[in-house]
mmCIF file of N, CA, C and O in Angstrom:
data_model
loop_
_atom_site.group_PDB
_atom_site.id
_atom_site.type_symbol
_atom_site.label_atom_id
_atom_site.label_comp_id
_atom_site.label_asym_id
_atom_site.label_seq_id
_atom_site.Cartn_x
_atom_site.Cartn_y
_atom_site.Cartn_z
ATOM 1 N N UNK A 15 -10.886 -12.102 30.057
ATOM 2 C CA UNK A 15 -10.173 -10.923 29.623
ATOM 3 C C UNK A 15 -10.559 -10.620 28.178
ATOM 4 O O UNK A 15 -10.327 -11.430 27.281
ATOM 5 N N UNK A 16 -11.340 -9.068 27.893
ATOM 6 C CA UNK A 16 -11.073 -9.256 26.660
ATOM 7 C C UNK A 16 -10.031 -8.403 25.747
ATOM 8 O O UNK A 16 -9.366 -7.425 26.090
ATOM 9 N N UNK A 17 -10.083 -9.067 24.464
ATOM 10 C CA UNK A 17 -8.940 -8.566 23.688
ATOM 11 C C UNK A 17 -9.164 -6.998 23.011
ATOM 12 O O UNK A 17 -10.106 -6.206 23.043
ATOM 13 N N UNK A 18 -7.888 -6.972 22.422
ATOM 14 C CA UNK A 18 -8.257 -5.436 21.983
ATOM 15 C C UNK A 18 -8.874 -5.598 20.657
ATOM 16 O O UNK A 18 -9.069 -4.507 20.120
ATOM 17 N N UNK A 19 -9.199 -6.492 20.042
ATOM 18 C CA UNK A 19 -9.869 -6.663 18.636
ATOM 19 C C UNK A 19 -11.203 -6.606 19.268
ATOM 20 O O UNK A 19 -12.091 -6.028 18.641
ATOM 21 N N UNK A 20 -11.545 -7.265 20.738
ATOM 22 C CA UNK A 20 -13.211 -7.119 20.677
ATOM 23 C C UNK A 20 -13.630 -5.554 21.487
ATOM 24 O O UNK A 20 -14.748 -5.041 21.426
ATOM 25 N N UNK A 21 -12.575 -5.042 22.147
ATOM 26 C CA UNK A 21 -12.494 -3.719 22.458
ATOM 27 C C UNK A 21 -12.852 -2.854 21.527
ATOM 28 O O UNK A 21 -13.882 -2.212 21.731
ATOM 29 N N UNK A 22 -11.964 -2.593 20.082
ATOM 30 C CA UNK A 22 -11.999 -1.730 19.633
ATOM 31 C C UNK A 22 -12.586 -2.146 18.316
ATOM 32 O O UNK A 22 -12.197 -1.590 17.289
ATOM 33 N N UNK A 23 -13.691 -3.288 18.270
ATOM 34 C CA UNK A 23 -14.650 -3.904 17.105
ATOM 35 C C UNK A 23 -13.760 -4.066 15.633
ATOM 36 O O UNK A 23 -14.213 -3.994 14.490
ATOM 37 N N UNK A 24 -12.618 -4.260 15.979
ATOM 38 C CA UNK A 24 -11.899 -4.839 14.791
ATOM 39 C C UNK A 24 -12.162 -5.816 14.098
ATOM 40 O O UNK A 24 -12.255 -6.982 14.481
ATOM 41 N N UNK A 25 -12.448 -4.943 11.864
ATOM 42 C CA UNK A 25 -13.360 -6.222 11.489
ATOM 43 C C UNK A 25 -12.318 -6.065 10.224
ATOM 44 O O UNK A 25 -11.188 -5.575 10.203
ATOM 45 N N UNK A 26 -12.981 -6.564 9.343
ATOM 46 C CA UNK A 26 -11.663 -6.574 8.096
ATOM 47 C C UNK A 26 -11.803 -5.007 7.402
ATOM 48 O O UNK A 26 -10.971 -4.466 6.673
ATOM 49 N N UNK A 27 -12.898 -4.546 7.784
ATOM 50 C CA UNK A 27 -12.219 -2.888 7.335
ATOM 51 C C UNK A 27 -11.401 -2.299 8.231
ATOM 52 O O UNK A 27 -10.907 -1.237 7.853
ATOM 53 N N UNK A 28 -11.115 -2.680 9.305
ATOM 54 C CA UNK A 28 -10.173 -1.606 9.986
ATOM 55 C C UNK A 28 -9.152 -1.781 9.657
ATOM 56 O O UNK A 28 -8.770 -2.831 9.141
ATOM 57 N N UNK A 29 -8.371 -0.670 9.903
ATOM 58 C CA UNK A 29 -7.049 -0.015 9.474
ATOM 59 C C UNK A 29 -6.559 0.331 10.963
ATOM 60 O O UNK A 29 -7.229 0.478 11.986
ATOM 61 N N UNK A 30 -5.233 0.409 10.764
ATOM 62 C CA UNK A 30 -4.267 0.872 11.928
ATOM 63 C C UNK A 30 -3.385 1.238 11.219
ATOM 64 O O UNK A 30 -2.989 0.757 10.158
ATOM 65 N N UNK A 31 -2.765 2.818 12.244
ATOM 66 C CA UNK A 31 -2.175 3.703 11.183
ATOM 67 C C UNK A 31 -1.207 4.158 12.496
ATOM 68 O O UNK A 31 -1.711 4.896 13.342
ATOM 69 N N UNK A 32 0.145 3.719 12.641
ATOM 70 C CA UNK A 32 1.262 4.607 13.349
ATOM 71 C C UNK A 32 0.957 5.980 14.010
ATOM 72 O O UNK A 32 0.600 6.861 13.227
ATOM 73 N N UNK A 33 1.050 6.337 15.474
ATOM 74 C CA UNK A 33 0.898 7.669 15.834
ATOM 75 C C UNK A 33 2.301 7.632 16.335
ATOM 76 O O UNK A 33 2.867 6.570 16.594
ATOM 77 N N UNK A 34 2.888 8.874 16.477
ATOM 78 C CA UNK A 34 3.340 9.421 17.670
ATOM 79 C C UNK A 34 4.152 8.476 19.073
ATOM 80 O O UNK A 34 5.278 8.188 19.477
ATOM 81 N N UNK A 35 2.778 8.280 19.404
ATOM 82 C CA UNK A 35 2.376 7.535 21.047
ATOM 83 C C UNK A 35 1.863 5.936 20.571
ATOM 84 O O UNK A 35 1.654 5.193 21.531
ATOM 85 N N UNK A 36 1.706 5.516 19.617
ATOM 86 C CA UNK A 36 0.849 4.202 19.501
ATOM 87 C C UNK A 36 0.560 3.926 18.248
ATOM 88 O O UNK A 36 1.341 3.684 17.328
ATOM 89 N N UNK A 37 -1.110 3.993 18.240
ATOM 90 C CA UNK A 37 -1.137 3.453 16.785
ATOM 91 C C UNK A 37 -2.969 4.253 17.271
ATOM 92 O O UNK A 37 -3.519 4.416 18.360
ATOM 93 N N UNK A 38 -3.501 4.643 15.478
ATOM 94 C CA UNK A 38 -4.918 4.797 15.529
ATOM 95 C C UNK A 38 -5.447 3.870 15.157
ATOM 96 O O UNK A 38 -4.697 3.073 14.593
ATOM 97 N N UNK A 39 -6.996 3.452 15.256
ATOM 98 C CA UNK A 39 -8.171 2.328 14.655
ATOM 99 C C UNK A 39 -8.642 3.581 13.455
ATOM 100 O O UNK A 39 -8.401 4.788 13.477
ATOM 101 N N UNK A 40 -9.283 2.884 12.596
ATOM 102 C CA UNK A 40 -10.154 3.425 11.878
ATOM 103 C C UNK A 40 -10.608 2.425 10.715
ATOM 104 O O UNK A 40 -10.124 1.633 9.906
ATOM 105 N N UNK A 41 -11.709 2.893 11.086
ATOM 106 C CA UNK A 41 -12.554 2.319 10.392
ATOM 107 C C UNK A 41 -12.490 2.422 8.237
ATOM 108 O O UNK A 41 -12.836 3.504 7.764
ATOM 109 N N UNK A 42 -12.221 1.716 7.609
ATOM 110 C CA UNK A 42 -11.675 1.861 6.640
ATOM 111 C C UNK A 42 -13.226 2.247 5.104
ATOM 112 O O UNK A 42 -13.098 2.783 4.003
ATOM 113 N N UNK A 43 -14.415 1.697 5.757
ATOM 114 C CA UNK A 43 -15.509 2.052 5.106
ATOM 115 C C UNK A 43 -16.902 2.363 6.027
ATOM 116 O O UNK A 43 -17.852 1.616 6.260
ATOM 117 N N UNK A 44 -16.655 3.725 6.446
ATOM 118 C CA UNK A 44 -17.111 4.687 7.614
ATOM 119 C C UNK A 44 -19.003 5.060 7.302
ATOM 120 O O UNK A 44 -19.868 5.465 8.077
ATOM 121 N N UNK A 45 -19.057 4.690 5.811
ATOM 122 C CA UNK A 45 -20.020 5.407 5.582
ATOM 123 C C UNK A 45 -20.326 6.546 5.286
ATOM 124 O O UNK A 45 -19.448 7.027 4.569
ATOM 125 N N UNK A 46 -21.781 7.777 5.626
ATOM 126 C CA UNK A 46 -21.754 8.771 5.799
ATOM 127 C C UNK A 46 -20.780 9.819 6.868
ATOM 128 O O UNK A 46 -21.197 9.835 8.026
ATOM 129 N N UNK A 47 -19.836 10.476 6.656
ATOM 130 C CA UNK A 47 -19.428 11.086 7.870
ATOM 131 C C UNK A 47 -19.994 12.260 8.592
ATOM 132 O O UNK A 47 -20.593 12.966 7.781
ATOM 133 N N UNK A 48 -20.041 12.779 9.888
ATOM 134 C CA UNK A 48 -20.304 13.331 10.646
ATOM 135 C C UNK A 48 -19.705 14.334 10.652
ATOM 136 O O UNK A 48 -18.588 14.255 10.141
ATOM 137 N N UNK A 49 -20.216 15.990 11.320
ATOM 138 C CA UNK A 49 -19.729 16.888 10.964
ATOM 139 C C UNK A 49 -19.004 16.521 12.508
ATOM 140 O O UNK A 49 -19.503 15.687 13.263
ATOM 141 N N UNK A 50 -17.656 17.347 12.857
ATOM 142 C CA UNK A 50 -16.373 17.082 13.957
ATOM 143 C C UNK A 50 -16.119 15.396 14.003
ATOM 144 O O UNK A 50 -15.855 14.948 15.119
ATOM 145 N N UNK A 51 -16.152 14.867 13.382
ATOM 146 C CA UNK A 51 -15.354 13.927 13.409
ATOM 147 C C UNK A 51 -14.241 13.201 12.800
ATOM 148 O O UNK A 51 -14.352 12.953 11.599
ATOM 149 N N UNK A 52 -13.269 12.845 13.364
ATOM 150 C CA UNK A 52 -11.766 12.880 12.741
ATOM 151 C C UNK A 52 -11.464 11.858 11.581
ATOM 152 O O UNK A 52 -12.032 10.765 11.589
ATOM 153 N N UNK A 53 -10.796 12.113 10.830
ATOM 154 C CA UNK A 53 -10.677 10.968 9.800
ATOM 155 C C UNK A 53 -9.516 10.805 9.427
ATOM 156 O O UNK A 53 -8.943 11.884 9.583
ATOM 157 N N UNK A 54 -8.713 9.926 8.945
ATOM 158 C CA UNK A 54 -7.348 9.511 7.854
ATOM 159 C C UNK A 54 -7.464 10.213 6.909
ATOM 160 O O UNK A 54 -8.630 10.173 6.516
ATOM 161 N N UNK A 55 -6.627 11.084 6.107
ATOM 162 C CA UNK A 55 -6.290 11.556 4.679
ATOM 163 C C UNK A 55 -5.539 10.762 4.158
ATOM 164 O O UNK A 55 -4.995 9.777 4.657
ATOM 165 N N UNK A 56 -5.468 11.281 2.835
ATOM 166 C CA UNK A 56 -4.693 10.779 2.122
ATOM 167 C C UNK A 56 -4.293 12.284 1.126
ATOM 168 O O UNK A 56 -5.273 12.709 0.513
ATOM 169 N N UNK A 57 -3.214 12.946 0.962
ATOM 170 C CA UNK A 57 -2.832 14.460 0.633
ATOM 171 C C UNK A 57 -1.921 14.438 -0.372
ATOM 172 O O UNK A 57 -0.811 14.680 0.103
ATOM 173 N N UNK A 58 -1.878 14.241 -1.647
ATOM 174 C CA UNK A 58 -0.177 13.953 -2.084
ATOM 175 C C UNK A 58 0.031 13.123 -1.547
ATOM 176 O O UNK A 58 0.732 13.432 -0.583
ATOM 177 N N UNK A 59 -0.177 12.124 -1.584
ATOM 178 C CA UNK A 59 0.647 10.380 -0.844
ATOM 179 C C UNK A 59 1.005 10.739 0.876
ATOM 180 O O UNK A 59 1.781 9.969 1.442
ATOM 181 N N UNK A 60 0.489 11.774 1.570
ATOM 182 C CA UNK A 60 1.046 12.184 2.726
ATOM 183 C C UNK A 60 -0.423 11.768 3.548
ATOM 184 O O UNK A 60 -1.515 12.323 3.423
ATOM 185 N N UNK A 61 -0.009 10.423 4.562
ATOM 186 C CA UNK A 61 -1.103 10.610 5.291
ATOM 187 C C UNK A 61 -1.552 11.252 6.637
ATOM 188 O O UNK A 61 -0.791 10.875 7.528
ATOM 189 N N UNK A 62 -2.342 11.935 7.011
ATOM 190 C CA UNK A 62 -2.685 12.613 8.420
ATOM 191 C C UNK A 62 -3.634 12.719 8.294
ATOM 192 O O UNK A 62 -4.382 12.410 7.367
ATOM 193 N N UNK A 63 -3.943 13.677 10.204
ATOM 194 C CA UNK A 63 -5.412 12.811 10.506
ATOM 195 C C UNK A 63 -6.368 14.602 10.203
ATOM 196 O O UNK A 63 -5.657 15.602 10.301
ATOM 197 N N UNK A 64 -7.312 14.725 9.993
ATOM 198 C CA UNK A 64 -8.099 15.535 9.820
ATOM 199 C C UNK A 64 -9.333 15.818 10.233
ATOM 200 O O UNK A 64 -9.860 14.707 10.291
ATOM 201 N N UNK A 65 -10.317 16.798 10.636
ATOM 202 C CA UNK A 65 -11.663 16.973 11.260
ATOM 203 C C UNK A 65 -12.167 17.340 10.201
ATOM 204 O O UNK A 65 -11.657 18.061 9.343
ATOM 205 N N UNK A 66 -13.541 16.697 10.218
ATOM 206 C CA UNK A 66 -14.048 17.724 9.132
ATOM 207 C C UNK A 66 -15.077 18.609 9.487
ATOM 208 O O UNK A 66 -16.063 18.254 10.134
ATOM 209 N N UNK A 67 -14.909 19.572 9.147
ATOM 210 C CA UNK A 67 -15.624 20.983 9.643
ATOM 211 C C UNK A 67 -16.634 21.579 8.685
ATOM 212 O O UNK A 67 -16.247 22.327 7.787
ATOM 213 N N UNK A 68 -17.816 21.301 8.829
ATOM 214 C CA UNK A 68 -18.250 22.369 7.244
ATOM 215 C C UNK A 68 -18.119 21.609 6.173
ATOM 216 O O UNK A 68 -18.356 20.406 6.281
ATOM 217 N N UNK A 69 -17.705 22.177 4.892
ATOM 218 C CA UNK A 69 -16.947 21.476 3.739
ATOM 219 C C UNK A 69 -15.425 21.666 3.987
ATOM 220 O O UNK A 69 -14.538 21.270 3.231
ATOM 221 N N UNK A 70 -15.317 22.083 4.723
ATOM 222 C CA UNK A 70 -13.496 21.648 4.331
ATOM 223 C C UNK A 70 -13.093 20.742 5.799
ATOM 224 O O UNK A 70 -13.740 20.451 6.805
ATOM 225 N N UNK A 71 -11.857 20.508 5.397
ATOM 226 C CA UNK A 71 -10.779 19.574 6.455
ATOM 227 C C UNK A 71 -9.925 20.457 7.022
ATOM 228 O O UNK A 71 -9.363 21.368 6.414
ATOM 229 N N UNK A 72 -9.775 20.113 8.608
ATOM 230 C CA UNK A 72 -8.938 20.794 9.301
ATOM 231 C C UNK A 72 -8.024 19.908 9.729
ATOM 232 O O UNK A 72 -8.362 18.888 10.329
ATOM 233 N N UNK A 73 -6.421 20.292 9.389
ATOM 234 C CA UNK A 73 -5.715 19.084 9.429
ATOM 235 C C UNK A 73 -5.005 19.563 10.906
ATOM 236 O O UNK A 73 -5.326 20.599 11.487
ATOM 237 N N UNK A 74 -3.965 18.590 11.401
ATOM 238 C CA UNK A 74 -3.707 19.122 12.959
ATOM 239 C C UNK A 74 -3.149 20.025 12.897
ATOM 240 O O UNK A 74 -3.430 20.640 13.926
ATOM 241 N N UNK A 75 -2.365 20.675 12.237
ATOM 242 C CA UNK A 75 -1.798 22.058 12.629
ATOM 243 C C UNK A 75 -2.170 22.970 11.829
ATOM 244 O O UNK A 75 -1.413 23.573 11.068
ATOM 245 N N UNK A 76 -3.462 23.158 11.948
ATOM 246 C CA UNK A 76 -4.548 24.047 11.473
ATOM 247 C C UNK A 76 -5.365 24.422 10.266
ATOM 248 O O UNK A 76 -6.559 24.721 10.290
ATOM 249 N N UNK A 77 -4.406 24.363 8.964
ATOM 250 C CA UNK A 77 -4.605 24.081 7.983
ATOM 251 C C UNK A 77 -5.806 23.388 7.393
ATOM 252 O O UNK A 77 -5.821 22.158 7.360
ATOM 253 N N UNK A 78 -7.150 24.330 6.770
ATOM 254 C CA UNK A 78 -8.128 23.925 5.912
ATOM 255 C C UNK A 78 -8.235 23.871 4.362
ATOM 256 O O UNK A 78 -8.358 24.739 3.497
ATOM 257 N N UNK A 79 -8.126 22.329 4.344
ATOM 258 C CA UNK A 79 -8.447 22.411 2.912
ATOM 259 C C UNK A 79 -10.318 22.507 2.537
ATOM 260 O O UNK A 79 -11.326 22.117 3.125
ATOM 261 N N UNK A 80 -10.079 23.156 1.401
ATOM 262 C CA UNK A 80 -10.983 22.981 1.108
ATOM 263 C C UNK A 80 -11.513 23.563 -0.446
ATOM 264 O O UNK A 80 -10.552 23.820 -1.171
ATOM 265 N N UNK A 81 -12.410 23.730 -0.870
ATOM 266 C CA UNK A 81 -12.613 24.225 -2.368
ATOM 267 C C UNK A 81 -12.245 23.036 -3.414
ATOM 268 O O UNK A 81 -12.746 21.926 -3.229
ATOM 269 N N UNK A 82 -11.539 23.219 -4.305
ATOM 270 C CA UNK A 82 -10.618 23.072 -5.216
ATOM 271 C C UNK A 82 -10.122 21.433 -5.034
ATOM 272 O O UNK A 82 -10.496 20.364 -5.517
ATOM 273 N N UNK A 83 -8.954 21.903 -3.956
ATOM 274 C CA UNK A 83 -8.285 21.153 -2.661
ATOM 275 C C UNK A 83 -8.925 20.089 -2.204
ATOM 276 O O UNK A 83 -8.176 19.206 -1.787
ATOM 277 N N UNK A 84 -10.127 19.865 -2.139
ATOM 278 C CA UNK A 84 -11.067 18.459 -1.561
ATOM 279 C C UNK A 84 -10.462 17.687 -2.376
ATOM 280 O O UNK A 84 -9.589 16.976 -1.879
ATOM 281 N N UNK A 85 -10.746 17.555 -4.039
ATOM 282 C CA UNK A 85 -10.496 17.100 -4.910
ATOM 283 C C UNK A 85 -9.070 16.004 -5.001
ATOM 284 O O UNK A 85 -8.772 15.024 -5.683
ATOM 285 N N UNK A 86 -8.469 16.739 -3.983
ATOM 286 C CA UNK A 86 -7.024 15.989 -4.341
ATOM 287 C C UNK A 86 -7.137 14.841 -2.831
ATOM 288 O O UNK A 86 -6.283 13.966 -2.681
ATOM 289 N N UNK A 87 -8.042 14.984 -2.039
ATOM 290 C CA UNK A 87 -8.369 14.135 -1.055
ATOM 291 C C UNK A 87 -8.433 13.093 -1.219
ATOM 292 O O UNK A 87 -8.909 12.696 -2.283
ATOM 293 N N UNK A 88 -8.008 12.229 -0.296
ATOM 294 C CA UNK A 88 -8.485 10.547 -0.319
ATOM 295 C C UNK A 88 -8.981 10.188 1.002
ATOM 296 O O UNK A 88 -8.091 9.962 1.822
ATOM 297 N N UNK A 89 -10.550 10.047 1.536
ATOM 298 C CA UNK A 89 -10.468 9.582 2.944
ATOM 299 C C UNK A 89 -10.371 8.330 2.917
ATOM 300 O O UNK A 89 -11.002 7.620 2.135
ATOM 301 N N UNK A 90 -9.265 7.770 4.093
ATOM 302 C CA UNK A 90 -8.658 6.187 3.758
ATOM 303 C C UNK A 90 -9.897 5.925 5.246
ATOM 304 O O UNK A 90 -10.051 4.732 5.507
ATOM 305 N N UNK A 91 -10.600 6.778 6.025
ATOM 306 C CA UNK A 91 -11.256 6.478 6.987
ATOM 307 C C UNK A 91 -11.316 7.379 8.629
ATOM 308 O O UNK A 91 -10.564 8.216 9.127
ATOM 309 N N UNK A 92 -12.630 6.700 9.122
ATOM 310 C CA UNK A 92 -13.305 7.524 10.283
ATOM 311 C C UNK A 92 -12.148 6.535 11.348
ATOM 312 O O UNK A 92 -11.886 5.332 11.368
ATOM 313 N N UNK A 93 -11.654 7.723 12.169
ATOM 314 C CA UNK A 93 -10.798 7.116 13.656
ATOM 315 C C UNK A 93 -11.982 7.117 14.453
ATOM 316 O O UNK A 93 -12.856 7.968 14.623
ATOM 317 N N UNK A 94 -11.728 5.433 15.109
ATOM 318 C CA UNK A 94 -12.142 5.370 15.857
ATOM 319 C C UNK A 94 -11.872 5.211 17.272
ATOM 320 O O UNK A 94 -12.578 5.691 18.159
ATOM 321 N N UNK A 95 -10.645 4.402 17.483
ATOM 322 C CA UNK A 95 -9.638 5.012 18.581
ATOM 323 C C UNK A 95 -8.292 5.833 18.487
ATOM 324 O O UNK A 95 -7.791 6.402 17.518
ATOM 325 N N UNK A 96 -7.839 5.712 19.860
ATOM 326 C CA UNK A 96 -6.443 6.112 19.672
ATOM 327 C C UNK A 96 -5.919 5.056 21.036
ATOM 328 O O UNK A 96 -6.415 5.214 22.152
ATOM 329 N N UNK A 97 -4.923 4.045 20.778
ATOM 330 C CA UNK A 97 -4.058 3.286 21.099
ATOM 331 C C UNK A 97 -3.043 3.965 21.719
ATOM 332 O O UNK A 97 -2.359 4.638 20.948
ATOM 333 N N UNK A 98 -2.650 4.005 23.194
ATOM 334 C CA UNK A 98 -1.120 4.394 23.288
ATOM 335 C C UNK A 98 0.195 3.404 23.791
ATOM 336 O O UNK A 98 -0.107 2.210 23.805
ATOM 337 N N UNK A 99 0.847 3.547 23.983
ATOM 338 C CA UNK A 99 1.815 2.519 23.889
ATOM 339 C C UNK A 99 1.943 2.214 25.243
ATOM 340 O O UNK A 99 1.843 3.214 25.954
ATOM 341 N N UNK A 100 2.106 1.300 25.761
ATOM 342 C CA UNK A 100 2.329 1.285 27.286
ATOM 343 C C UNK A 100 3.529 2.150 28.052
ATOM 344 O O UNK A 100 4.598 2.344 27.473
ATOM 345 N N UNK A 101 3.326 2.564 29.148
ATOM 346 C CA UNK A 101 4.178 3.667 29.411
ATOM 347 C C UNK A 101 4.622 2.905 30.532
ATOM 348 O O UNK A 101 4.104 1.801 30.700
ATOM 349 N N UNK A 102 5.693 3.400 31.510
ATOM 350 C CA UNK A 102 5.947 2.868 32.371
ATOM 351 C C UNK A 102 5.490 2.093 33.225
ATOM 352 O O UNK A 102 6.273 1.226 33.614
ATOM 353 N N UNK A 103 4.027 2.111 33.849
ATOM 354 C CA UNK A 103 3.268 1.408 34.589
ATOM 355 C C UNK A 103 2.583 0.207 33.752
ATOM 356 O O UNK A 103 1.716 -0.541 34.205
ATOM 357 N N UNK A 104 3.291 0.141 32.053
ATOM 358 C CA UNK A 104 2.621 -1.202 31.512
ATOM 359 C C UNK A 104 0.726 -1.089 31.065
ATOM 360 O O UNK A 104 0.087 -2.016 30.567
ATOM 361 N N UNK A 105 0.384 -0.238 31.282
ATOM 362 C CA UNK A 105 -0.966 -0.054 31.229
ATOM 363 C C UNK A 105 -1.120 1.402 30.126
ATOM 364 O O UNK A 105 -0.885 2.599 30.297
ATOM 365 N N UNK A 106 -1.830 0.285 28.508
ATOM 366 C CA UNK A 106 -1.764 1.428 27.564
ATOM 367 C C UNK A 106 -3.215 2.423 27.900
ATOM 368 O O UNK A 106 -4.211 1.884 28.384
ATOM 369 N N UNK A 107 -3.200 3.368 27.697
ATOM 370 C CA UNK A 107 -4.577 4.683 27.375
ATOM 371 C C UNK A 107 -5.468 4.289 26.657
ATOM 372 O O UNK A 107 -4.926 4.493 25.571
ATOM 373 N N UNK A 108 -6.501 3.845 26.403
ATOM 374 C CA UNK A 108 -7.680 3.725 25.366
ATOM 375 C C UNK A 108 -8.294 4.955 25.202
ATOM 376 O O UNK A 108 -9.245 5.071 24.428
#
């Protein structure tokens, strides 16, 4: 059986960050990032998850920062999963 650390390549940069439904992976030193791919902010001490589009960030409820606004950014990291919590049948979503 394997575990969810060798599932989801959990190394000492990853991070896990509370959702909703579970919890996200992310990778905490991602490297170069990719254009559509989702990442951790850091906004005013407020963290959520963001795409990045172009030069700016599209945060989930629609909202692009960008310009100025980057500046006050912190990427804490690239998601790499999403974890959900086990639901009735005991069997979480990868």
């Amino acid at each position: 059986m394997q575990t969810l650390d060798a599932i989801c390549g959990v190394s000492a940069t990853t991070g896990l960050m509370p959702t909703a439904t579970g919890y996200a992976v992310f990778e905490a030193n991602p490297g170069k990032l990719e254009q559509g791919c989702l990442v951790v902010i850091s906004l005013y001490g407020a963290t959520q998850f963001a795409k990045l589009m172009g030069t700016a960030f599209i945060t989930e409820d629609g909202e692009a920062i960008e310009g100025e606004a980057l500046e006050d950014i912190i990427v804490l990291g690239r998601v790499t999963y999403f974890v959900n919590r086990a639901g009735e049948d005991g069997c979480p979503v990868l």
